[in-house]
Tab-separated table of C-alpha atoms in Angstrom:
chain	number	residue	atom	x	y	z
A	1	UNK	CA	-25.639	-40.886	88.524
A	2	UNK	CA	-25.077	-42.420	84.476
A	3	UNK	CA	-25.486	-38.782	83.632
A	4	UNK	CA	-22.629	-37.124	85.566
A	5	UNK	CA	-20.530	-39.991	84.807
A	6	UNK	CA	-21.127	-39.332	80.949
A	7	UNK	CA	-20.505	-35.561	81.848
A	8	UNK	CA	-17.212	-36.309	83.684
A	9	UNK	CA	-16.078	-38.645	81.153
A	10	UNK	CA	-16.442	-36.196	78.180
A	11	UNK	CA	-15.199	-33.136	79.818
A	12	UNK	CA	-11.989	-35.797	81.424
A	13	UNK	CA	-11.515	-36.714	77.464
A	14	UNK	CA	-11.235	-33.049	76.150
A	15	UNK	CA	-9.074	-32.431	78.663
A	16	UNK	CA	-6.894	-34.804	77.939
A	17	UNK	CA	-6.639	-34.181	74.393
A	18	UNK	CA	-6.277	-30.592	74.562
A	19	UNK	CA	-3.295	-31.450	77.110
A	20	UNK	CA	-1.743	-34.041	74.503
A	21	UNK	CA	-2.202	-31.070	71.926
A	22	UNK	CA	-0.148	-28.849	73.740
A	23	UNK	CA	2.548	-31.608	74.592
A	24	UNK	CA	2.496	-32.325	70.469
A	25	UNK	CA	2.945	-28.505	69.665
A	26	UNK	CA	5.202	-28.286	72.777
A	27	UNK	CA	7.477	-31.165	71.675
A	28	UNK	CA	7.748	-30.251	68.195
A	29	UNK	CA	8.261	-26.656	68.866
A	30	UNK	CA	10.777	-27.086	71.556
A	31	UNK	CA	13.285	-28.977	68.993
A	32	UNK	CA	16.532	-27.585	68.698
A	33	UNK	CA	16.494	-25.882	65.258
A	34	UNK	CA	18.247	-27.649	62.776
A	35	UNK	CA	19.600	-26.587	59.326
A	36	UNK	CA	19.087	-29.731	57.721
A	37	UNK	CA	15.482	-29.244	58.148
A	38	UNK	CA	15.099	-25.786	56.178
A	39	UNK	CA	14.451	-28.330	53.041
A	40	UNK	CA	11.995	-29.722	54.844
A	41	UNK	CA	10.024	-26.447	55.752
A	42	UNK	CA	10.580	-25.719	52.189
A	43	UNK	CA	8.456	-28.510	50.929
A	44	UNK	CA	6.022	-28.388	53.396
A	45	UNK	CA	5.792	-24.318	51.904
A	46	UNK	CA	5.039	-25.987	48.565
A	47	UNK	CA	2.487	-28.133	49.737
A	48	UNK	CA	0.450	-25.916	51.972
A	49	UNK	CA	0.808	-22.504	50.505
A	50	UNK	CA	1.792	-22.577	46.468
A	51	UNK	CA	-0.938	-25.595	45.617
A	52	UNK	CA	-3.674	-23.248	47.788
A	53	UNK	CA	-2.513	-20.201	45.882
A	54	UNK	CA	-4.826	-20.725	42.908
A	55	UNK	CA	-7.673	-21.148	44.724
A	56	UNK	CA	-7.150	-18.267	47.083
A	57	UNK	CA	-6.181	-16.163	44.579
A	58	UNK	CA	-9.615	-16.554	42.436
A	59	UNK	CA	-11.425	-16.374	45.656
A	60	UNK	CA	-10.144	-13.370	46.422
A	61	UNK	CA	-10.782	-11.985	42.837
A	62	UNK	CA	-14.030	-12.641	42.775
A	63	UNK	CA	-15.287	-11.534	46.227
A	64	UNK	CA	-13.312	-7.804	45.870
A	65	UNK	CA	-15.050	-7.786	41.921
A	66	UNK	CA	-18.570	-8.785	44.006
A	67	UNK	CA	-17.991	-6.259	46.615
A	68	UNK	CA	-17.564	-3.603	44.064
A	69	UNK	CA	-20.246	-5.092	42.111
A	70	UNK	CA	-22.889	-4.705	45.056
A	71	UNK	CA	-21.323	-1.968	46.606
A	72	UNK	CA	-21.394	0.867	43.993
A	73	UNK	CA	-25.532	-0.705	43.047
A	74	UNK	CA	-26.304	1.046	46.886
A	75	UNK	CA	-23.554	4.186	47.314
A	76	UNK	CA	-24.773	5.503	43.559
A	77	UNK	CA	-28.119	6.405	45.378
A	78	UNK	CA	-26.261	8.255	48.145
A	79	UNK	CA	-23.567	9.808	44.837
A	80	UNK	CA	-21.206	8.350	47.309
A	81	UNK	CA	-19.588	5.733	44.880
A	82	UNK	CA	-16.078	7.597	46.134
A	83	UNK	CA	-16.274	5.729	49.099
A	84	UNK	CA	-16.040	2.090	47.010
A	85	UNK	CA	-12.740	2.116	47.522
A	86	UNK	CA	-12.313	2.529	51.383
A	87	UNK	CA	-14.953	-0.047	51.302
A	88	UNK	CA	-13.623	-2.602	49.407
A	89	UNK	CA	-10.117	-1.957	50.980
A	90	UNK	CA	-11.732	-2.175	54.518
A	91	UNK	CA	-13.660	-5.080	54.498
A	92	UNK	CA	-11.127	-7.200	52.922
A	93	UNK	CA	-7.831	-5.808	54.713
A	94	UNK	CA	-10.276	-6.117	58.456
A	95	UNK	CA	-11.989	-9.249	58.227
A	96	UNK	CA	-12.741	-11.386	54.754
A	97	UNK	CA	-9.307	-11.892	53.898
A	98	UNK	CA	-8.072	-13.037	57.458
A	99	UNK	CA	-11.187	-14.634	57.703
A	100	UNK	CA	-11.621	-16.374	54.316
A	101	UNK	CA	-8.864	-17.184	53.809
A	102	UNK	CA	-8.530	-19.554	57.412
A	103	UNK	CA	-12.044	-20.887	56.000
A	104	UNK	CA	-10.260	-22.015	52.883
A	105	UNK	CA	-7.198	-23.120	53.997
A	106	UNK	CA	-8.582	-25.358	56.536
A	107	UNK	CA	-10.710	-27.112	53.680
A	108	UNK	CA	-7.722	-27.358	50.815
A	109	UNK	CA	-4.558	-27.617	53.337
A	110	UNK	CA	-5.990	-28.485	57.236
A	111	UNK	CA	-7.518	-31.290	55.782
A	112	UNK	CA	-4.762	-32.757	53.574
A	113	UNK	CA	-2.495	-32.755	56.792
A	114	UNK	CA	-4.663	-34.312	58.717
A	115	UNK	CA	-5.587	-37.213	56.227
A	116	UNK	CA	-1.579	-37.654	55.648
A	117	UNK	CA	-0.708	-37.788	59.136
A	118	UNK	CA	-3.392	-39.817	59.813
A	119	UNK	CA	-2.531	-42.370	57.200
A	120	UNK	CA	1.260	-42.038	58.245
A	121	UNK	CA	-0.076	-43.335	61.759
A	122	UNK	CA	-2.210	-45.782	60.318
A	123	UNK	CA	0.421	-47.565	58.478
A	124	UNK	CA	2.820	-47.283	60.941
A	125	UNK	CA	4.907	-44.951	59.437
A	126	UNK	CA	5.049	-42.668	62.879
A	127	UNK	CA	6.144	-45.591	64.493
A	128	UNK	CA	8.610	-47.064	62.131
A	129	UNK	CA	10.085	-43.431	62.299
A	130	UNK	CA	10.427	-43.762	66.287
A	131	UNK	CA	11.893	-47.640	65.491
A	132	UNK	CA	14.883	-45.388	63.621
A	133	UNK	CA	15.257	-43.087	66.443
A	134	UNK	CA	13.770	-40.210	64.449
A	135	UNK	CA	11.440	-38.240	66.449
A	136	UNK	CA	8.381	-37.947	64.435
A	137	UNK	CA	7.240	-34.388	66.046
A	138	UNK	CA	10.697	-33.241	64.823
A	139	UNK	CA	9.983	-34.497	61.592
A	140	UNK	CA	7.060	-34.832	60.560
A	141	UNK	CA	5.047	-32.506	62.602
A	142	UNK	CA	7.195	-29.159	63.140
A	143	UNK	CA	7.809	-28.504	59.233
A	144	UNK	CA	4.312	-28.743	58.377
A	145	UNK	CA	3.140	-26.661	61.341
A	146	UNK	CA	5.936	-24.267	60.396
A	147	UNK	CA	5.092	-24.506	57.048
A	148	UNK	CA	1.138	-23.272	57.628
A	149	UNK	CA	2.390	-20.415	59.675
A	150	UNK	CA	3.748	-18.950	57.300
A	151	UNK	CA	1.688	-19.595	54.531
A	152	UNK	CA	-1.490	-18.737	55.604
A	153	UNK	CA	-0.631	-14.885	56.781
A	154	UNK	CA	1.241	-14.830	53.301
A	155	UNK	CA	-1.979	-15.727	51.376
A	156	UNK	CA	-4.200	-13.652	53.122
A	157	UNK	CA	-1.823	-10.784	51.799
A	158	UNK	CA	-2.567	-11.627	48.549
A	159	UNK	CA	-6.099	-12.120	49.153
A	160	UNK	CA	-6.279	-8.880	49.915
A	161	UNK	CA	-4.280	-7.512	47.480
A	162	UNK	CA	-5.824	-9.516	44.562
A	163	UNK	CA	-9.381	-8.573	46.000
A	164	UNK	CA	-8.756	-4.673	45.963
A	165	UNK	CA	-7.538	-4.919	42.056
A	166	UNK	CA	-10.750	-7.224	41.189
A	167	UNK	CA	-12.575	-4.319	43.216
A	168	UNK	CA	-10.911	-1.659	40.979
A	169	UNK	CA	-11.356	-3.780	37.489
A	170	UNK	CA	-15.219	-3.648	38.721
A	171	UNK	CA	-15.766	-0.840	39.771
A	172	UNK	CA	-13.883	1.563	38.214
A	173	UNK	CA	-13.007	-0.520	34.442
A	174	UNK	CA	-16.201	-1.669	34.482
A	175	UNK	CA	-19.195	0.393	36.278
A	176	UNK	CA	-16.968	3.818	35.661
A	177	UNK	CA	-16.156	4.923	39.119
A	178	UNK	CA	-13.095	7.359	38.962
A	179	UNK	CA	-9.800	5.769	39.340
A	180	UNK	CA	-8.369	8.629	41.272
A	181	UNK	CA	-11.067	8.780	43.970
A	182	UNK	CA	-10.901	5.440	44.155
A	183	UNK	CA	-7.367	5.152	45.644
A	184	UNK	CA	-7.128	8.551	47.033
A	185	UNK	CA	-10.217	8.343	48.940
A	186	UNK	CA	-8.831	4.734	50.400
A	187	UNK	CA	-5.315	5.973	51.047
A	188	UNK	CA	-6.711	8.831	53.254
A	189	UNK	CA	-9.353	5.905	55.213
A	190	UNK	CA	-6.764	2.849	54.836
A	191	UNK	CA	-3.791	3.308	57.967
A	192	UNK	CA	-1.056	1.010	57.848
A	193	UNK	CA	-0.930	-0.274	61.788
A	194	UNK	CA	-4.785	0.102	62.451
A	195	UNK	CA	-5.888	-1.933	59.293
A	196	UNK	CA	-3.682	-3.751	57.265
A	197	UNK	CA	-1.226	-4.961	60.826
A	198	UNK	CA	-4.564	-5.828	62.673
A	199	UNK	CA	-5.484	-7.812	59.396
A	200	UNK	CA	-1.839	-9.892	59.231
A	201	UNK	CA	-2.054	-10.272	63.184
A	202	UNK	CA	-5.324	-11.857	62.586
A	203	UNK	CA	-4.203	-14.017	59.931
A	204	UNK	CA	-1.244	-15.182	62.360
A	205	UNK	CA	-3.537	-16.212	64.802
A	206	UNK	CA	-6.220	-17.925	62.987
A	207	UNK	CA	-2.778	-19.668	60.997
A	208	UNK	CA	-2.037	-20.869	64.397
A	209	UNK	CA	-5.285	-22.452	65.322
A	210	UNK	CA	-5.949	-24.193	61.712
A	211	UNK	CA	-2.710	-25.408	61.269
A	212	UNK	CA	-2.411	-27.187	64.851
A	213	UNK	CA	-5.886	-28.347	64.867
A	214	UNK	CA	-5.294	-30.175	61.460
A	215	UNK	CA	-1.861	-31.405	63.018
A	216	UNK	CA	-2.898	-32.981	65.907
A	217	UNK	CA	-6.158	-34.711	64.768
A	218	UNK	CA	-4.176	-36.403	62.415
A	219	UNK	CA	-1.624	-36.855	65.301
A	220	UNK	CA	-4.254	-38.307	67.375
A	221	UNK	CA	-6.923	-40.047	64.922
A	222	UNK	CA	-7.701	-43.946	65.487
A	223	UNK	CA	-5.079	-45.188	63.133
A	224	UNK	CA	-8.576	-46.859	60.809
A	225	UNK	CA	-9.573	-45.937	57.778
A	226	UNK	CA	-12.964	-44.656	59.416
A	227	UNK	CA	-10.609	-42.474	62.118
A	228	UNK	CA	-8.993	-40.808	59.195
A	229	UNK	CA	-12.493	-39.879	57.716
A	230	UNK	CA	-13.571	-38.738	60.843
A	231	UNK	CA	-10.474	-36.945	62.027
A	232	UNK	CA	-10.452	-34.892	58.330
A	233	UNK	CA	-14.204	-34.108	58.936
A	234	UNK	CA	-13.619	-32.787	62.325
A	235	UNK	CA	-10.644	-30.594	61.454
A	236	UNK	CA	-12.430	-28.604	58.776
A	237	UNK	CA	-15.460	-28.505	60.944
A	238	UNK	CA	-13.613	-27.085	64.078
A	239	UNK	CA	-11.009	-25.133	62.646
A	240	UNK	CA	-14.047	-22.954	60.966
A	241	UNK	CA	-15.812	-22.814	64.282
A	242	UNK	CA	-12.739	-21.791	65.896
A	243	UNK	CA	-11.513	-19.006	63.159
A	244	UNK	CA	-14.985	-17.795	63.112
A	245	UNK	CA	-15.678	-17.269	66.815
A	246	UNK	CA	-12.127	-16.609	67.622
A	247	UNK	CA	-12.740	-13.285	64.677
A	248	UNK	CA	-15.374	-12.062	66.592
A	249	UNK	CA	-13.212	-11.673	69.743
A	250	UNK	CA	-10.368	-10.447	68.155
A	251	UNK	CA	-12.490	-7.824	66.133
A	252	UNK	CA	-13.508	-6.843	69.530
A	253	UNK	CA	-10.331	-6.378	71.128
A	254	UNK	CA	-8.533	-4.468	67.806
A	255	UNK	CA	-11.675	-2.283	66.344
A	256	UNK	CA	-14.089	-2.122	69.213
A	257	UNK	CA	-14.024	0.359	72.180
A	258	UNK	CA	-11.313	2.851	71.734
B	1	UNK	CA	8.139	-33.653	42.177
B	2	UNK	CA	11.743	-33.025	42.209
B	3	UNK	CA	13.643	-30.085	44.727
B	4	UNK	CA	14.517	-27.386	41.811
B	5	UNK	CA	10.798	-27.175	40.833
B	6	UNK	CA	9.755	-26.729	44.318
B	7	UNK	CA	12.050	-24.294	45.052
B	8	UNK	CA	11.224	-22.358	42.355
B	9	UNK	CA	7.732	-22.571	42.811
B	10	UNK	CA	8.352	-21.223	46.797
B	11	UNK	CA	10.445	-18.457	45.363
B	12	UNK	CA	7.305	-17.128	43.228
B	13	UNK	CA	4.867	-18.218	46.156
B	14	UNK	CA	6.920	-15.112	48.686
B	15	UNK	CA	7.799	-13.152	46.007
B	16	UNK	CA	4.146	-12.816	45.203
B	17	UNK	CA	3.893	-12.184	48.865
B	18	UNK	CA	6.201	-9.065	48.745
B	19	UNK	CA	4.450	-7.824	45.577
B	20	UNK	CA	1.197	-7.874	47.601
B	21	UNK	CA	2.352	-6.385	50.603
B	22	UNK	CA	4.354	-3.765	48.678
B	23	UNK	CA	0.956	-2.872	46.836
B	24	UNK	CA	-1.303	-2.756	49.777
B	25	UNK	CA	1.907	-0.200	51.738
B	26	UNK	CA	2.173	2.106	48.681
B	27	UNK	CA	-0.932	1.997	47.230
B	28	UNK	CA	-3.760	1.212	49.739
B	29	UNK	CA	-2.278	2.949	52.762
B	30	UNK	CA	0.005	5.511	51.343
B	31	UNK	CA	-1.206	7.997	52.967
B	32	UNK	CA	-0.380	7.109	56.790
B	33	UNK	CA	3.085	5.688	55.542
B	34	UNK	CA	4.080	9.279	54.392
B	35	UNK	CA	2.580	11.139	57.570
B	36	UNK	CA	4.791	9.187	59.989
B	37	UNK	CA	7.937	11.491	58.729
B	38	UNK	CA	9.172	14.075	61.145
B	39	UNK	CA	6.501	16.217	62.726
B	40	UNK	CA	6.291	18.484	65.473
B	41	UNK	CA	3.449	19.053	68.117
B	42	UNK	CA	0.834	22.134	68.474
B	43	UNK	CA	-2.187	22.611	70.933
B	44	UNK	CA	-5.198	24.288	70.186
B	45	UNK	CA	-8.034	24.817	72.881
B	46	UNK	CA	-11.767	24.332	71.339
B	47	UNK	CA	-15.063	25.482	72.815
B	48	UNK	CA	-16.697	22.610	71.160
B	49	UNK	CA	-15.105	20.063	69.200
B	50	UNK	CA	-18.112	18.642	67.612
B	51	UNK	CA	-17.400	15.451	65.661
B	52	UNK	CA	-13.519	15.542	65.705
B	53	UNK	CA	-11.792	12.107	65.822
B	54	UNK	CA	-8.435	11.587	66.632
B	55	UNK	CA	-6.359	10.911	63.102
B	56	UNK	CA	-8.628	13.609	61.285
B	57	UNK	CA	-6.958	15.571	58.852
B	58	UNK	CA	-5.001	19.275	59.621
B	59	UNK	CA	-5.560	21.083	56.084
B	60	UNK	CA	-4.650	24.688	54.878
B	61	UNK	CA	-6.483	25.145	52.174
B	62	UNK	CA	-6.971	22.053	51.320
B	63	UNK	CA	-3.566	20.372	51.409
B	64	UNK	CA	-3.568	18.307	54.676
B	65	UNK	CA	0.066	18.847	56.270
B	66	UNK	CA	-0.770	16.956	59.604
B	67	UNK	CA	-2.798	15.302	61.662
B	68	UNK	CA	-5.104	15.566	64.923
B	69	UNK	CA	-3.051	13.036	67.833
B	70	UNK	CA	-5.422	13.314	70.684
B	71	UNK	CA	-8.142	14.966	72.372
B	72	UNK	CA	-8.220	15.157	76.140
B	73	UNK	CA	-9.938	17.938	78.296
B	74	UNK	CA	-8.098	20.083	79.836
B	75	UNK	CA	-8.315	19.582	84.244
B	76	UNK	CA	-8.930	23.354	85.236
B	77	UNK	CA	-11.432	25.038	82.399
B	78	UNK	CA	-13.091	21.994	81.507
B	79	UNK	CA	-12.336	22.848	77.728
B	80	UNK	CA	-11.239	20.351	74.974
B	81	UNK	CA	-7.280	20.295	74.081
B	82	UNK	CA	-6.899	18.976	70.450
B	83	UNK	CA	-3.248	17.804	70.018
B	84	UNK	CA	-2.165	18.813	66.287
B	85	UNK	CA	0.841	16.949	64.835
B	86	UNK	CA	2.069	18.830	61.937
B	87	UNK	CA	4.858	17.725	59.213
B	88	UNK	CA	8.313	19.267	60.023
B	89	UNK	CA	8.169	20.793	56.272
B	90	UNK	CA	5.761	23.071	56.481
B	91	UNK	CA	6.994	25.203	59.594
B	92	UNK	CA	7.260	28.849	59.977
B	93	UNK	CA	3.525	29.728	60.599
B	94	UNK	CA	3.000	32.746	62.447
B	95	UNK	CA	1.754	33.026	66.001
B	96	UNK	CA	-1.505	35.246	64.353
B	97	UNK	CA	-2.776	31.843	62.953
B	98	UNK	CA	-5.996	30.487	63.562
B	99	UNK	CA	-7.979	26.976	63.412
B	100	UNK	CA	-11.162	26.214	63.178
B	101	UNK	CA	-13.281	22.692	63.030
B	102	UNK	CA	-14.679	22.422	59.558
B	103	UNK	CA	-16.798	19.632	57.935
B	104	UNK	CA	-16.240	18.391	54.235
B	105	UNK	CA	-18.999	18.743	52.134
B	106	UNK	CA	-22.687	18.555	53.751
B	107	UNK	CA	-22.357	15.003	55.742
B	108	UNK	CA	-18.442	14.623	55.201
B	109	UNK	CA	-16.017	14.091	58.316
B	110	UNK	CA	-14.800	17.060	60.192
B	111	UNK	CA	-11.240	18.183	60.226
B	112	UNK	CA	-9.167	21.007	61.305
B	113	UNK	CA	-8.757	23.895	59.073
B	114	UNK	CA	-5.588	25.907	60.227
B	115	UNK	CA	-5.445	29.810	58.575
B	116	UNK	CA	-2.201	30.787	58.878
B	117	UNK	CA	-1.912	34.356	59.926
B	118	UNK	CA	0.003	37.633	58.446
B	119	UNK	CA	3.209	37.560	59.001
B	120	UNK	CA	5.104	41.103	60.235
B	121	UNK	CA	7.656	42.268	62.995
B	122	UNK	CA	7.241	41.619	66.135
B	123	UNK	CA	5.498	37.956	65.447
B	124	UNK	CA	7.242	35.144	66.354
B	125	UNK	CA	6.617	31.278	64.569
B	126	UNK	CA	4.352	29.086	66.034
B	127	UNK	CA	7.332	26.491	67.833
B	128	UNK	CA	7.169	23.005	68.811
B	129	UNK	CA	4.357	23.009	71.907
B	130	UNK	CA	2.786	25.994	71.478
B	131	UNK	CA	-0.749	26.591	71.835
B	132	UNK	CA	-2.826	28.096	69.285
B	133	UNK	CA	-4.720	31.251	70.235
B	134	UNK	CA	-7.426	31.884	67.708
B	135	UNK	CA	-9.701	29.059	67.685
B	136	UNK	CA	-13.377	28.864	66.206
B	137	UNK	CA	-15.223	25.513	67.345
B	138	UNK	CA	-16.719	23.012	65.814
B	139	UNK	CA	-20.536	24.447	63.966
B	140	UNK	CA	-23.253	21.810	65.820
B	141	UNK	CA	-26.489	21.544	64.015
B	142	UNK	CA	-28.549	21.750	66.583
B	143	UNK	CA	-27.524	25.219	68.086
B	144	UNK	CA	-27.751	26.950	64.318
B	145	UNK	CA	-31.254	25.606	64.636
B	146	UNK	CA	-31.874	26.505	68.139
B	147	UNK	CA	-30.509	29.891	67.255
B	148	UNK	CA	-32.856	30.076	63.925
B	149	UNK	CA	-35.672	29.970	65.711
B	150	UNK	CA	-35.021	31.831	68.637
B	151	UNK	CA	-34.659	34.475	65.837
B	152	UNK	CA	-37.467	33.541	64.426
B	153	UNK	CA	-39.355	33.957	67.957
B	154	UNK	CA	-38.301	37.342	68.616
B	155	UNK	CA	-38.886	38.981	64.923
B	156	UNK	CA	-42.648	38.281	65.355
């Protein structure tokens, strides 16, 4: 009997805070628009997307420059080291810059939002906010979610982008695969919709999941200095689990059975 | 932090953006960006098809003017109907031209190699949704080597 109750009780709790997630994203996406809070938005951009740039940006550097690195060591047996490019471009545009990219943005930006909506909560900010007849979801919550929608598809561009050139400095400055071949052979594999939409849809979604799952457990942590910890740990924690499972699916459904 | 400095900072943070997504149309998927001009529609009826994909390459001699759409079977012969979709510049081949499935190099992918025939009087341009007479299918490895030594077989 103690062990259904326990099951009921923790599957009646997830419920219930998946339901207040959706009435948080619901609420704060609902607003009417305002103009006044394009500034907002703005800031939020700053916060989230230029102070992750630098790390995304060396990230993506170095794992198009390793790519090459290990690529062209195997396709020189084959005398296939034309195909580096299509590689390179393929793997990055499908899946690690989507994919990556979510993973790091959870840890640099997911978990800043959390811990400063947390803290906002825990001092009473939130509440103070409501006191003034502000509606926090308006203003605190909907820039920021706003704010990681847009940035995360926007660095996963350049993830890609920046990954392809550190695959070209590698491989063809470096190890002396031909520069021609190298983009020829990846414009002819590379197709606009197929690969590099499928990649930015991706991005979307997985910008979706990390940014509200950082959102609301900061939304919803015990307002204590241990329910911020814990709140920050669980968003990076299940914001990778969900980008990484949710890949597979979505992999799936865009490059599986055709 | 004060509002000019941010702003700025946003302004480099999607113009960066652009200058990625600008590099990965031109120069990473060039290719399918310039094929999605104006293009009309041919047929071509295979015996075989072999390893034909849908969005392989239509080449004459070489220089790919258009690609392969779709591959269905056709409902009374039970043959395969590869849809060609060729670039509205290079029109005017004649009606004597021929295709044939071809593989680059010895493990490449395969891709349609149109011949365009002679051209005299009397022999009218291939048109938007015509079908291609002269076809040669697709070269499978294991018939050349069923047919090698059958040969073999009956020489001894």
């Amino acid at each position: 009997m103690k062990f259904l109750q326990s099951i009921g009780a923790k599957t009646i709790t997830k419920v219930a805070a998946i339901g207040r997630a959706t009435l948080m994203l619901f609420g704060a996406l609902v607003a009417v628009p305002r103009l006044k809070n394009v500034p907002l938005i703005i800031h939020q951009l700053y916060v989230v997307g230029v102070q992750s740039l630098l790390i995304i940006m060396v990230s993506g550097l170095f794992i198009g420059m390793v790519m090459a690195l290990q690529g062209y060591t195997i396709l020189v047996d084959y005398g296939a080291e034309g195909s580096l490019g299509p590689m390179v471009a393929l793997s990055l545009l499908r899946e690690l810059g989507p994919v990556v990219t979510a993973l790091l943005f959870a840890g640099r930006a997911g978990s800043a939002l959390t811990a400063e909506i947390g803290l906002m909560k825990a001092t009473e900010q939130l509440s103070s906010l409501e006191m003034m007849a502000v509606d926090p979801l308006r203003r605190i919550v909907a820039p920021r979610f706003w704010a990681g929608m847009l940035a995360m598809p926007m660095l996963a561009i350049i993830f890609s982008a920046i990954g392809i050139l550190g695959g070209h400095l590698v491989g063809v400055d470096w190890l002396g695969v031909d520069s021609g071949s190298y983009w020829s052979i990846m414009q002819s594999t590379v197709d606009w919709n197929q690969d590099v939409l499928n990649g930015v849809i991706k991005s979307v979604v997985f910008a979706l999941v990390v940014t509200w799952i950082a959102i609301f457990k900061g939304y919803d942590s015990v307002p204590t200095s241990e329910g911020i910890s814990k709140a920050t740990t669980e968003t990076v924690v299940y914001s990778s689990l969900a980008v990484l499972g949710l890949d597979f699916v979505l992999t799936a459904l865009m490059f599986g059975i055709e | 932090m004060n509002k000019y400095k941010t702003e700025v900072m946003v302004g480099f943070f999607v113009a960066l953006t652009i200058s990625a997504l600008l590099l990965l149309a031109l120069k990473v998927a060039e290719q399918s960006v310039a094929t999605e001009g104006d293009s009309y529609t041919l047929y071509a009826k295979f015996d075989n098809i072999g390893g034909l994909k849908a969005r392989s390459a239509v080449k004459v001699g070489g220089v790919t003017v258009g690609r392969v759409t779709s591959i269905t079977l056709d409902k009374d012969d039970f043959t395969p109907v590869v849809e060609l979709s060729i670039l509205k510049q290079y029109n005017g081949f004649p009606e004597t031209s021929s295709v044939s499935i071809l593989t680059s190099g010895l493990l490449g992918e395969q891709y349609v190699g149109f011949q365009p025939g002679f051209s005299f009087d009397g022999v009218a341009n291939l048109e938007d949704g015509d079908y291609l007479q002269d076809t040669k299918s697709a070269l499978v490895l294991e018939d050349l080597i069923g047919q090698f030594l059958f040969n073999r077989g009956s020489d001894e």
